[in-house]
PDB file of C-alpha atoms in Angstrom:
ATOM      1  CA  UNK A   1     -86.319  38.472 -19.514  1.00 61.00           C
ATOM      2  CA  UNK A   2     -84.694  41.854 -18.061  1.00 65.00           C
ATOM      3  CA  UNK A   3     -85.811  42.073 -15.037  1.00 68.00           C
ATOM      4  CA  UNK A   4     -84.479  45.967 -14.175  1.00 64.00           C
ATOM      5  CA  UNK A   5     -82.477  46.388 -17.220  1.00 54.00           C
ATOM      6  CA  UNK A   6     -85.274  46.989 -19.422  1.00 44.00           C
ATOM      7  CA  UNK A   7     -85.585  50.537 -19.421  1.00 39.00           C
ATOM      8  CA  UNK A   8     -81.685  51.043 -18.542  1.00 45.00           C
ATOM      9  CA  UNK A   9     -79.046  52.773 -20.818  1.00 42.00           C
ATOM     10  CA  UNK A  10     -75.982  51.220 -20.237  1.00 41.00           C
ATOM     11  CA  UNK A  11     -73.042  53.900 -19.666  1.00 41.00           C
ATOM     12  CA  UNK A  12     -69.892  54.370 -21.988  1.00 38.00           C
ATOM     13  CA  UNK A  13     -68.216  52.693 -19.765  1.00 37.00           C
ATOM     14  CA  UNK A  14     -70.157  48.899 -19.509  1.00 36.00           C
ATOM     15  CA  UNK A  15     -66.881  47.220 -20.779  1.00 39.00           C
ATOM     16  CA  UNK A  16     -65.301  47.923 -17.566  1.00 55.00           C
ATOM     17  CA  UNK A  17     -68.344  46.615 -15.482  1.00 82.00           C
ATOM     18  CA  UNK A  18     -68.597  43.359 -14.039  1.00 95.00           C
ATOM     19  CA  UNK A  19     -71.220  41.028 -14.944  1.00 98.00           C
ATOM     20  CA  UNK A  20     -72.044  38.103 -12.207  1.00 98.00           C
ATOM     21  CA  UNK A  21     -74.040  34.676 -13.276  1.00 98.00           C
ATOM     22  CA  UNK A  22     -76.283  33.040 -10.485  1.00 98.00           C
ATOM     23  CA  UNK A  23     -77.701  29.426 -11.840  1.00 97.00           C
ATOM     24  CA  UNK A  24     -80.730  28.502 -10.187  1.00 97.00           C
ATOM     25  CA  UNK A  25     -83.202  25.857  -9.559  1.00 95.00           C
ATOM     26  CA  UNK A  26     -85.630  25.427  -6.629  1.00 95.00           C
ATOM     27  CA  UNK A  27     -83.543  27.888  -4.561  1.00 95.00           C
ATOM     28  CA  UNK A  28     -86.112  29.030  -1.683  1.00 94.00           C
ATOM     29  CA  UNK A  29     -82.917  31.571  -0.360  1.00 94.00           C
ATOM     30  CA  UNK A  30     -82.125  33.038  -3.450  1.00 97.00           C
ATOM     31  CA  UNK A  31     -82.976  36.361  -2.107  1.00 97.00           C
ATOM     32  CA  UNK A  32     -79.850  36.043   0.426  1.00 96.00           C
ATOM     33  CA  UNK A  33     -77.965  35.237  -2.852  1.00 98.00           C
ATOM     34  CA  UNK A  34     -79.219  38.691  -4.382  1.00 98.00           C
ATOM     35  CA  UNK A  35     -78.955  40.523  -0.884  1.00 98.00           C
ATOM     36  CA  UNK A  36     -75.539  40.047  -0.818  1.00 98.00           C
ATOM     37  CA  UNK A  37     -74.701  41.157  -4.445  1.00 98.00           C
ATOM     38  CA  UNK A  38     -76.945  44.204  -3.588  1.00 97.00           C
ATOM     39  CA  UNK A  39     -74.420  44.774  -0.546  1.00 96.00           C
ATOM     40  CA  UNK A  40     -71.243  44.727  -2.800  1.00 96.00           C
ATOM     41  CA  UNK A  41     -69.617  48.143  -2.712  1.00 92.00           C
ATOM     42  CA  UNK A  42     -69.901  48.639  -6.300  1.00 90.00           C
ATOM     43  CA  UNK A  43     -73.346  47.273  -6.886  1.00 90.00           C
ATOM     44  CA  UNK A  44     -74.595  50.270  -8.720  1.00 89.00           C
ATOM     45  CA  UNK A  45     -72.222  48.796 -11.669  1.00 91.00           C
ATOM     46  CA  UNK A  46     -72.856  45.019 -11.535  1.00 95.00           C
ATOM     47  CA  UNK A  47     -75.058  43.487 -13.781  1.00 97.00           C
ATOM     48  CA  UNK A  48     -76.612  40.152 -12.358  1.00 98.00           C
ATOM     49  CA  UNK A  49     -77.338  37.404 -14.954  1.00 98.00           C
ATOM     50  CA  UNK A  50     -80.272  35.195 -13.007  1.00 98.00           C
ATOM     51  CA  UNK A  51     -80.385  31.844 -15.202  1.00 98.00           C
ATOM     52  CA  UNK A  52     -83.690  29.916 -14.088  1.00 97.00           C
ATOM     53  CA  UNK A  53     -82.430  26.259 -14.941  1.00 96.00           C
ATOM     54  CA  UNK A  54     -86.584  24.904 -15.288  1.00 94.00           C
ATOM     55  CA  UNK A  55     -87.599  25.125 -11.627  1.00 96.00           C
ATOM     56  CA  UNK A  56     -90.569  23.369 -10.540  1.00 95.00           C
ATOM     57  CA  UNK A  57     -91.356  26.051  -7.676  1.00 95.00           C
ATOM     58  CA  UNK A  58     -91.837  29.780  -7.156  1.00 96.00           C
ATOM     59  CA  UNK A  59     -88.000  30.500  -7.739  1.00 97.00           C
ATOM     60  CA  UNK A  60     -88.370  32.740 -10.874  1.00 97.00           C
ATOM     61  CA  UNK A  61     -91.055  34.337  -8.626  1.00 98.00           C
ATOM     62  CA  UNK A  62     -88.473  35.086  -5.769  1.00 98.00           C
ATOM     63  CA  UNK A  63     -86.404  37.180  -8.167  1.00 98.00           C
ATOM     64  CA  UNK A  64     -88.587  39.019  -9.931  1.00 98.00           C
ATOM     65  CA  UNK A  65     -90.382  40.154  -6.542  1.00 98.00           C
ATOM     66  CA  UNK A  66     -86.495  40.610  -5.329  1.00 98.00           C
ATOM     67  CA  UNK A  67     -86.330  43.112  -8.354  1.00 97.00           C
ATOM     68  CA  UNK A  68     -89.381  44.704  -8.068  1.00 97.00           C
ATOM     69  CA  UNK A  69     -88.491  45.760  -4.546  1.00 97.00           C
ATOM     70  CA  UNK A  70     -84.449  46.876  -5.054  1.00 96.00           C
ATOM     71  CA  UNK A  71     -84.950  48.800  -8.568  1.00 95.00           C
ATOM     72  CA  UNK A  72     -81.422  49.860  -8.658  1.00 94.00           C
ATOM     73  CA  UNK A  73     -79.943  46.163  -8.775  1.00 96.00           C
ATOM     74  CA  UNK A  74     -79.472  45.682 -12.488  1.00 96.00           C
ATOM     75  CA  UNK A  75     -81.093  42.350 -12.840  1.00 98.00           C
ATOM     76  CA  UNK A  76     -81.957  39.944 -16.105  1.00 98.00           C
ATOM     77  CA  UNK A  77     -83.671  36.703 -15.490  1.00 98.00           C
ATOM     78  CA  UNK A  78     -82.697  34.277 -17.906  1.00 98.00           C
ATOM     79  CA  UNK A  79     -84.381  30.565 -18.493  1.00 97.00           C
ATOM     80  CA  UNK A  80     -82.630  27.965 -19.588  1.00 97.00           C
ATOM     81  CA  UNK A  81     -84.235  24.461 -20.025  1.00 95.00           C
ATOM     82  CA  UNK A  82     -81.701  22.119 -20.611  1.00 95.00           C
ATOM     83  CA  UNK A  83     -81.014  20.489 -17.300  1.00 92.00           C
ATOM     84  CA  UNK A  84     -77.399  21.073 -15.910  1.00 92.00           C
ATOM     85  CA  UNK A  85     -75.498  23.699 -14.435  1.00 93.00           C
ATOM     86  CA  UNK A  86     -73.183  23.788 -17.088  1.00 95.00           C
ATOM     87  CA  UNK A  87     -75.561  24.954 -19.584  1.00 96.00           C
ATOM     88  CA  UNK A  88     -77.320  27.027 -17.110  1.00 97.00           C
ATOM     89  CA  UNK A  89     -74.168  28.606 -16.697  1.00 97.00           C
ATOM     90  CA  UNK A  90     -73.075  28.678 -20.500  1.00 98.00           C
ATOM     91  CA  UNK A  91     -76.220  30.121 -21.606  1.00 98.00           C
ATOM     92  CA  UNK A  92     -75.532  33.284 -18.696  1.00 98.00           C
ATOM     93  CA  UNK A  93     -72.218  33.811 -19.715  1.00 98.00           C
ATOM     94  CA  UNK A  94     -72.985  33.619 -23.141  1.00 98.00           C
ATOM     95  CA  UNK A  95     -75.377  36.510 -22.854  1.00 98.00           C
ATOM     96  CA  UNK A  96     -73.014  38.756 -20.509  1.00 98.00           C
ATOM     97  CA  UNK A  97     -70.132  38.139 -23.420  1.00 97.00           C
ATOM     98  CA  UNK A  98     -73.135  39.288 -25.863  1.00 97.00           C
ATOM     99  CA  UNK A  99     -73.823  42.174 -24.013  1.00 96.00           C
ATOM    100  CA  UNK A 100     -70.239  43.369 -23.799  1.00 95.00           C
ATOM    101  CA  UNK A 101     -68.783  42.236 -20.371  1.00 96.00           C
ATOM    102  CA  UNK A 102     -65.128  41.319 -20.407  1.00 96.00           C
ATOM    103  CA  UNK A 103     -65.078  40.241 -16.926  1.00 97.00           C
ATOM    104  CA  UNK A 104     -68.164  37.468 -15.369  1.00 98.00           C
ATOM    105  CA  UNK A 105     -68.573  36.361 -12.114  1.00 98.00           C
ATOM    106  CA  UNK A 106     -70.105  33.591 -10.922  1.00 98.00           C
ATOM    107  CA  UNK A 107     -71.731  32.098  -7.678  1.00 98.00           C
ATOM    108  CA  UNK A 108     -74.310  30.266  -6.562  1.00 96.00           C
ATOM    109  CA  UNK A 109     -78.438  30.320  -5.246  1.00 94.00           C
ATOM    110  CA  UNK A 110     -76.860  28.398  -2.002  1.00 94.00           C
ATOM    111  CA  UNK A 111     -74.351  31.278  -1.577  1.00 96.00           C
ATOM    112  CA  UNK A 112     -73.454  34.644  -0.567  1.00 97.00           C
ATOM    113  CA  UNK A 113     -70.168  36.374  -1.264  1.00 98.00           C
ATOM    114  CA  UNK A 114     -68.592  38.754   0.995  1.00 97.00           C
ATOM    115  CA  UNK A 115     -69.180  42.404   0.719  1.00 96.00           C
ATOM    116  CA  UNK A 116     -65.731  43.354  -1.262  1.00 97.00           C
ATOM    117  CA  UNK A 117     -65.824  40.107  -3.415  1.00 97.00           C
ATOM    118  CA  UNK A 118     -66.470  41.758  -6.621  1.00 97.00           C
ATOM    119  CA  UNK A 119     -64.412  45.032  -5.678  1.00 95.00           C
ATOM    120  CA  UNK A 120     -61.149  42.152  -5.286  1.00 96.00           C
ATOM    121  CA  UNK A 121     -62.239  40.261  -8.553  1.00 97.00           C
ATOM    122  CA  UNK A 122     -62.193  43.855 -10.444  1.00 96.00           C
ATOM    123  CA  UNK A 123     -59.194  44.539  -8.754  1.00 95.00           C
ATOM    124  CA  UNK A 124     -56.655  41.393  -9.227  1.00 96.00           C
ATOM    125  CA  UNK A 125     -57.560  41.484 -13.024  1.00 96.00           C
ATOM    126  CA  UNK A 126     -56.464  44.842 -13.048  1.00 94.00           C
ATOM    127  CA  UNK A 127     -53.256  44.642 -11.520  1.00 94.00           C
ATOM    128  CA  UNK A 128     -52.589  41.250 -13.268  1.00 95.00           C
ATOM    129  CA  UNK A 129     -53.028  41.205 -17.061  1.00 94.00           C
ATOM    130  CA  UNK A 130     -51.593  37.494 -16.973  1.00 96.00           C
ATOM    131  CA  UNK A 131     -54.682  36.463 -14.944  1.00 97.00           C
ATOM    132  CA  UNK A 132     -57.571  34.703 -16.957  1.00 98.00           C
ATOM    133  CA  UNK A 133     -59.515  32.753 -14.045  1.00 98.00           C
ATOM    134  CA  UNK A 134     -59.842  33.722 -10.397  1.00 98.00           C
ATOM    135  CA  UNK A 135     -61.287  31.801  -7.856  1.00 97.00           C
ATOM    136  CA  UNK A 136     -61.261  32.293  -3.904  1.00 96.00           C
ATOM    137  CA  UNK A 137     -61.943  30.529  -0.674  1.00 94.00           C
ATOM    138  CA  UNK A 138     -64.974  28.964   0.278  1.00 93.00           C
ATOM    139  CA  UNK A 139     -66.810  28.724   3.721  1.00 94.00           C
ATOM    140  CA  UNK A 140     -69.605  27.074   5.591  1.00 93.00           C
ATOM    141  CA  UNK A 141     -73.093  29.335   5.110  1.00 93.00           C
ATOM    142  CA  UNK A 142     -74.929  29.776   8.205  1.00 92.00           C
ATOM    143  CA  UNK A 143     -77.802  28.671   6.966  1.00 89.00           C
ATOM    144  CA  UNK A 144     -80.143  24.989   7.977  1.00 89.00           C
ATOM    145  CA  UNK A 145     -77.281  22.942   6.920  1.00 85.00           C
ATOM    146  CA  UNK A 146     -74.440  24.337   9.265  1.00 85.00           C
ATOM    147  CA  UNK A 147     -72.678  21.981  11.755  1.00 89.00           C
ATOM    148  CA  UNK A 148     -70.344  22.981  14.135  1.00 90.00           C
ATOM    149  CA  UNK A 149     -66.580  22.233  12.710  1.00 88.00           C
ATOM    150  CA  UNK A 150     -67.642  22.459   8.873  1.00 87.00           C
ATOM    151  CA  UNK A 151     -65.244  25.490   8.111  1.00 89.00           C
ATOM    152  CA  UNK A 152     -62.703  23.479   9.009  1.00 89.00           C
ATOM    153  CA  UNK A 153     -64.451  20.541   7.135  1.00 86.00           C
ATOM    154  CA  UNK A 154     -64.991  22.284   4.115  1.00 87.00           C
ATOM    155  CA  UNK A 155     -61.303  24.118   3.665  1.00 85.00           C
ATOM    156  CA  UNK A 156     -59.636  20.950   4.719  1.00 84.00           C
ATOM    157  CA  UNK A 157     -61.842  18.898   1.932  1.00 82.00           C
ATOM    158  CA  UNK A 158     -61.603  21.150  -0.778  1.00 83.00           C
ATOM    159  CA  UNK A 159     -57.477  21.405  -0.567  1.00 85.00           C
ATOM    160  CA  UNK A 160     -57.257  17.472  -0.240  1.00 85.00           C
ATOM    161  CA  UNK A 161     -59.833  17.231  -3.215  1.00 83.00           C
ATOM    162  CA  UNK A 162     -57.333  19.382  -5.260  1.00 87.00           C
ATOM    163  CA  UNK A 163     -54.456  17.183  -4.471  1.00 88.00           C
ATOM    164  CA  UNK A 164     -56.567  13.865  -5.347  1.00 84.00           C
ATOM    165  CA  UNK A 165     -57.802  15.045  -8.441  1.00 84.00           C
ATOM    166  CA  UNK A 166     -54.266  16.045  -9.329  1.00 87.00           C
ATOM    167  CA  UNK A 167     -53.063  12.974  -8.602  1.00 87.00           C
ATOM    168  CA  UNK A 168     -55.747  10.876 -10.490  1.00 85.00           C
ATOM    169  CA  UNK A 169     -55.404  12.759 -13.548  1.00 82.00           C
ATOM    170  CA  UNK A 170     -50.981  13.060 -13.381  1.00 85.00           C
ATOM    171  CA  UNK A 171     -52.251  17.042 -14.221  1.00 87.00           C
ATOM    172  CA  UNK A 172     -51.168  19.598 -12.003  1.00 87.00           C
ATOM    173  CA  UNK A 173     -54.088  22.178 -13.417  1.00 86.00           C
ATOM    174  CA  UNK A 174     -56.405  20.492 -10.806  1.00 85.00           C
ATOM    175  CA  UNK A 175     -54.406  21.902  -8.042  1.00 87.00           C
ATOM    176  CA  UNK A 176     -55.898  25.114  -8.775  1.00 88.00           C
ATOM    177  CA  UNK A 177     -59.289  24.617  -9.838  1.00 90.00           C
ATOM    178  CA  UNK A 178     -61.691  26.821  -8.729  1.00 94.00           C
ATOM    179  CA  UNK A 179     -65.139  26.808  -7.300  1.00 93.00           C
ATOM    180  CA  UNK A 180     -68.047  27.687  -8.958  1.00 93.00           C
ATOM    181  CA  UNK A 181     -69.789  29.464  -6.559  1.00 96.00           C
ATOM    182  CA  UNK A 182     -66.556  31.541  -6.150  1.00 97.00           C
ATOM    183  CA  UNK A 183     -65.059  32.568  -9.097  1.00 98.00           C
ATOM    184  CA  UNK A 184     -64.494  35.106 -12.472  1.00 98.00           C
ATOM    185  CA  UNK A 185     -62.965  34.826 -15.868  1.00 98.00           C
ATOM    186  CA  UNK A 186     -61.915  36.900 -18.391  1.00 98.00           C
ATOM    187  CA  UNK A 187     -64.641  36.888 -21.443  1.00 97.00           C
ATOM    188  CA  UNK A 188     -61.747  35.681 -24.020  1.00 97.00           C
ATOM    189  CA  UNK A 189     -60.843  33.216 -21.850  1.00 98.00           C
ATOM    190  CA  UNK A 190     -63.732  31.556 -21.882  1.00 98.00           C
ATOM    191  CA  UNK A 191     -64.261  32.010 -24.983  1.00 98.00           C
ATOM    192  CA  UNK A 192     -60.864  30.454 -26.373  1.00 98.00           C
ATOM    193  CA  UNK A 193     -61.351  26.960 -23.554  1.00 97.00           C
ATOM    194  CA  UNK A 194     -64.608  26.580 -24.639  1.00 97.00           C
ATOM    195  CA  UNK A 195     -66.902  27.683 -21.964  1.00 97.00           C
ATOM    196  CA  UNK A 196     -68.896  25.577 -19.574  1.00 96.00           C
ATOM    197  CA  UNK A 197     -69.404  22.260 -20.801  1.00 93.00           C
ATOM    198  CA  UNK A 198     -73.364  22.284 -21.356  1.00 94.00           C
ATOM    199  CA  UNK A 199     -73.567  19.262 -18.400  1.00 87.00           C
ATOM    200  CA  UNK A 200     -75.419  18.400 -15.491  1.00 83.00           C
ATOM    201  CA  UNK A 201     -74.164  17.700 -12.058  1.00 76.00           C
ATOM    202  CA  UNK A 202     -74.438  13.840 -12.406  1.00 74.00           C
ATOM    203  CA  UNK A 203     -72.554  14.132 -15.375  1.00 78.00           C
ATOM    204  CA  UNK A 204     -69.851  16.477 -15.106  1.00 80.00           C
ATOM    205  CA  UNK A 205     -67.930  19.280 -12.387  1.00 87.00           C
ATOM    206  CA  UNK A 206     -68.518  21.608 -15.261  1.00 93.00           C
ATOM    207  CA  UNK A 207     -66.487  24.396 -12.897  1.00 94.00           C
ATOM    208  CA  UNK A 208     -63.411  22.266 -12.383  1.00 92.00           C
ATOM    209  CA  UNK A 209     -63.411  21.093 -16.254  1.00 93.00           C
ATOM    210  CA  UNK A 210     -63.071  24.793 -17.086  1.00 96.00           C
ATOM    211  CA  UNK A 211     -60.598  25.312 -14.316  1.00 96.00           C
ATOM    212  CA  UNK A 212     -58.294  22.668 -15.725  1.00 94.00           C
ATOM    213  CA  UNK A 213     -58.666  23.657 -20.028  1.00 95.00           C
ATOM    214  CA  UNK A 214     -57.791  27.506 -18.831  1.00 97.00           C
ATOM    215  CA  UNK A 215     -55.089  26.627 -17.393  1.00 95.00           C
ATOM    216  CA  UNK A 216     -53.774  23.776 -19.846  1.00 94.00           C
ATOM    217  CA  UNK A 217     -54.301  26.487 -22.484  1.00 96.00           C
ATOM    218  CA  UNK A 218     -52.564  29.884 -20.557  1.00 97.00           C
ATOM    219  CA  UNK A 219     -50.762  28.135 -18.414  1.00 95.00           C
ATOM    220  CA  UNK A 220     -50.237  27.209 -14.704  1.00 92.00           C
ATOM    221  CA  UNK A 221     -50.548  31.294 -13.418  1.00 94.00           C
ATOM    222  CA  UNK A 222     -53.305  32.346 -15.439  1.00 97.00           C
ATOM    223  CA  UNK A 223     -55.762  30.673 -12.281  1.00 97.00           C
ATOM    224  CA  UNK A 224     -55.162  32.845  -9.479  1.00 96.00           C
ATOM    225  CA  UNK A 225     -56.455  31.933  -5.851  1.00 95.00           C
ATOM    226  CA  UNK A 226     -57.295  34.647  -3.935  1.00 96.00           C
ATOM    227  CA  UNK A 227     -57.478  33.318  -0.105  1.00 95.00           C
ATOM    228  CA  UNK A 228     -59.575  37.015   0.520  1.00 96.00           C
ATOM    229  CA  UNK A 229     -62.147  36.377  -2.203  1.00 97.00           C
ATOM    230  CA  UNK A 230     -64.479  34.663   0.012  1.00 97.00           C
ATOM    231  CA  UNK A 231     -67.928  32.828  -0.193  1.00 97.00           C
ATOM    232  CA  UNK A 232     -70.452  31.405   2.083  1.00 96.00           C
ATOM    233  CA  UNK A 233     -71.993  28.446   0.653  1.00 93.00           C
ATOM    234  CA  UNK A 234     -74.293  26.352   2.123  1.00 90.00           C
ATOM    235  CA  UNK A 235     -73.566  22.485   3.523  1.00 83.00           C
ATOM    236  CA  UNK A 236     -76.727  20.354   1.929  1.00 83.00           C
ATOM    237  CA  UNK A 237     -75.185  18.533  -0.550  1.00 77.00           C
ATOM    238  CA  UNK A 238     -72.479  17.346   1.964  1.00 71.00           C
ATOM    239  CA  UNK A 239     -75.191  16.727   4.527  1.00 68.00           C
ATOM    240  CA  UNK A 240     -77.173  14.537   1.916  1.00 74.00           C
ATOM    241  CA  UNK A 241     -73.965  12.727   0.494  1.00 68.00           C
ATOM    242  CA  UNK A 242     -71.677  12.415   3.352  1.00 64.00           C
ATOM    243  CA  UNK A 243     -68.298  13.489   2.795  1.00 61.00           C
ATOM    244  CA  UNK A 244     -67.033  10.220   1.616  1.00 58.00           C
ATOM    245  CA  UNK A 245     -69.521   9.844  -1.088  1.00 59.00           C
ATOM    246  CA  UNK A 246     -68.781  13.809  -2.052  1.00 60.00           C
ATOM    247  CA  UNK A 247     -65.269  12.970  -2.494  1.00 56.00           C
ATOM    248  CA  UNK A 248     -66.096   9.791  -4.957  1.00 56.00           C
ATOM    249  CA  UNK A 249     -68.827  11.964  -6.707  1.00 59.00           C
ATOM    250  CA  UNK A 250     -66.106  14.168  -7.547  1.00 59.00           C
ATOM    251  CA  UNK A 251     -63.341  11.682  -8.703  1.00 57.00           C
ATOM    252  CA  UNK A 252     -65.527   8.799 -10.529  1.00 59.00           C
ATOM    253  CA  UNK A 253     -67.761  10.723 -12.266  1.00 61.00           C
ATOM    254  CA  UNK A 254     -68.956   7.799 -13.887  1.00 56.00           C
ATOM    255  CA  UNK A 255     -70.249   5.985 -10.436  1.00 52.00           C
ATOM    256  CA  UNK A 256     -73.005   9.180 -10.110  1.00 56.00           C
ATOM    257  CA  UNK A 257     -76.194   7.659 -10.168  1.00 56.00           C
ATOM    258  CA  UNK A 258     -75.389   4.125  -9.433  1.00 57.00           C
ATOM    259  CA  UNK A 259     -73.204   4.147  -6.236  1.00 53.00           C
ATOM    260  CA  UNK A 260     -74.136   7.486  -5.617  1.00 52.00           C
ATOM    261  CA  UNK A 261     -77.168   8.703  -5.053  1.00 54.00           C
ATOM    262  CA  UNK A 262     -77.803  12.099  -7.429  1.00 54.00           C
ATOM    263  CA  UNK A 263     -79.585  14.721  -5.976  1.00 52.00           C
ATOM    264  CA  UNK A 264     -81.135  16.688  -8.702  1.00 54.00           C
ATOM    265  CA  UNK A 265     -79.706  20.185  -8.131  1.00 53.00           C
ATOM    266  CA  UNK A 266     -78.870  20.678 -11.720  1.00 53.00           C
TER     267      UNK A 266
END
């Protein structure tokens, strides 16, 4: 469903544009989400890709009245039923490759990128041809689920994580996976590794599975982390895990659900 699009003429120039894919389900914030797209300096040429992933509350709601009241945010409201992020995320990109985008963003309904994040993602692509994934730092959202000493928490955790997951799989490509609440690939790219695995969360870290084929398949420097490229995101699914658990969900995948609890975010 386009949400603002529907009436729009895309310009010659929508292959240079920058597409940005926001999977959803039972987010009561998403309008920060969408605020803070609207604030990018270049939001006049984003196109956001909403991708409903079967909520059970008013969250389809949110963005349409989100819309409705910023009519210059180029907005499309996707649904996708099949439960996971990954395909939530697959079926987005699929329809921003469709629609001519070489470049596609991605965060999250818990998250809200800085103001110049997609200016920088336009930017390093631009000035390095060699790049095919970019991803970026992450920090604490102030939001419910903020504790005092999580942005230390959270960068410590993620650059241990890397190392772990390295080590586990004897693969250096997990050293630079990327987040997927903070991160852009090149259209081709994804096309050539195969896209998001069509997964849920208790199955698969769809984000870090593409992370790792991208770079098995361009090489080590085709994933570029950009320590400016930063995103809030928020704390709950640490707060509900525990950071122990977090780090086991992410390195036995096959203990989610039994030994872990799963928390049905998608």
């Amino acid at each position: 469903m386009n949400v603002n699009s529907a009436a729009r003429t895309d310009p010659p120039g929508i292959r240079d544009r920058l597409a940005v894919v926001v999977p959803v389900f039972n987010e009561p914030d998403i309008p920060r989400t969408l605020d803070a797209l609207r604030q990018q300096g270049d939001a006049a040429d984003l196109r956001i890709y909403v991708v409903d992933n079967a909520s059970t509350d008013a969250t389809a709601q949110r963005v349409r009245d989100f819309a409705d009241a910023h009519p210059s945010l180029d907005i499309v409201l996707l649904t996708e039923r099949q439960k996971g992020t990954g395909a939530a995320c697959d079926t987005g990109f699929r329809q921003a490759i469709a629609d001519g985008f070489p470049i596609i963003g991605r965060t999250d309904g818990d998250s809200e990128p800085e103001r110049d994040w997609s200016a920088r993602i336009r930017r390093t692509f631009a000035e390095h041809p060699g790049v095919q994934l970019v991803g970026g730092t992450s920090v604490p959202l102030r939001d419910r689920h903020y504790r005092w000493g999580d942005t230390v928490l959270m960068t410590g955790a993620l650059h241990l994580l890397r190392i772990m997951m390295a080590a586990r799989h004897l693969d250096a490509a997990f050293l630079r996976f990327v987040a997927g609440h903070n991160m852009a690939v090149r259209s081709s790219a994804y096309l050539t590794a195969g896209g998001f695995a069509r997964t849920a969360i208790d199955e698969r870290d769809e984000d870090i599975d593409l992370s790792a084929r991208i770079s098995r398949r361009f090489g080590y420097r085709a994933v570029r982390i950009d320590p400016a490229l930063r995103v809030a995101t928020s704390m709950r699914r640490v707060r509900r895990y525990g950071v122990g658990m977090m780090g086991v969900h992410h390195l036995v995948p096959a203990l989610r659900g039994k030994l872990i609890r799963t928390i049905d975010i998608r």
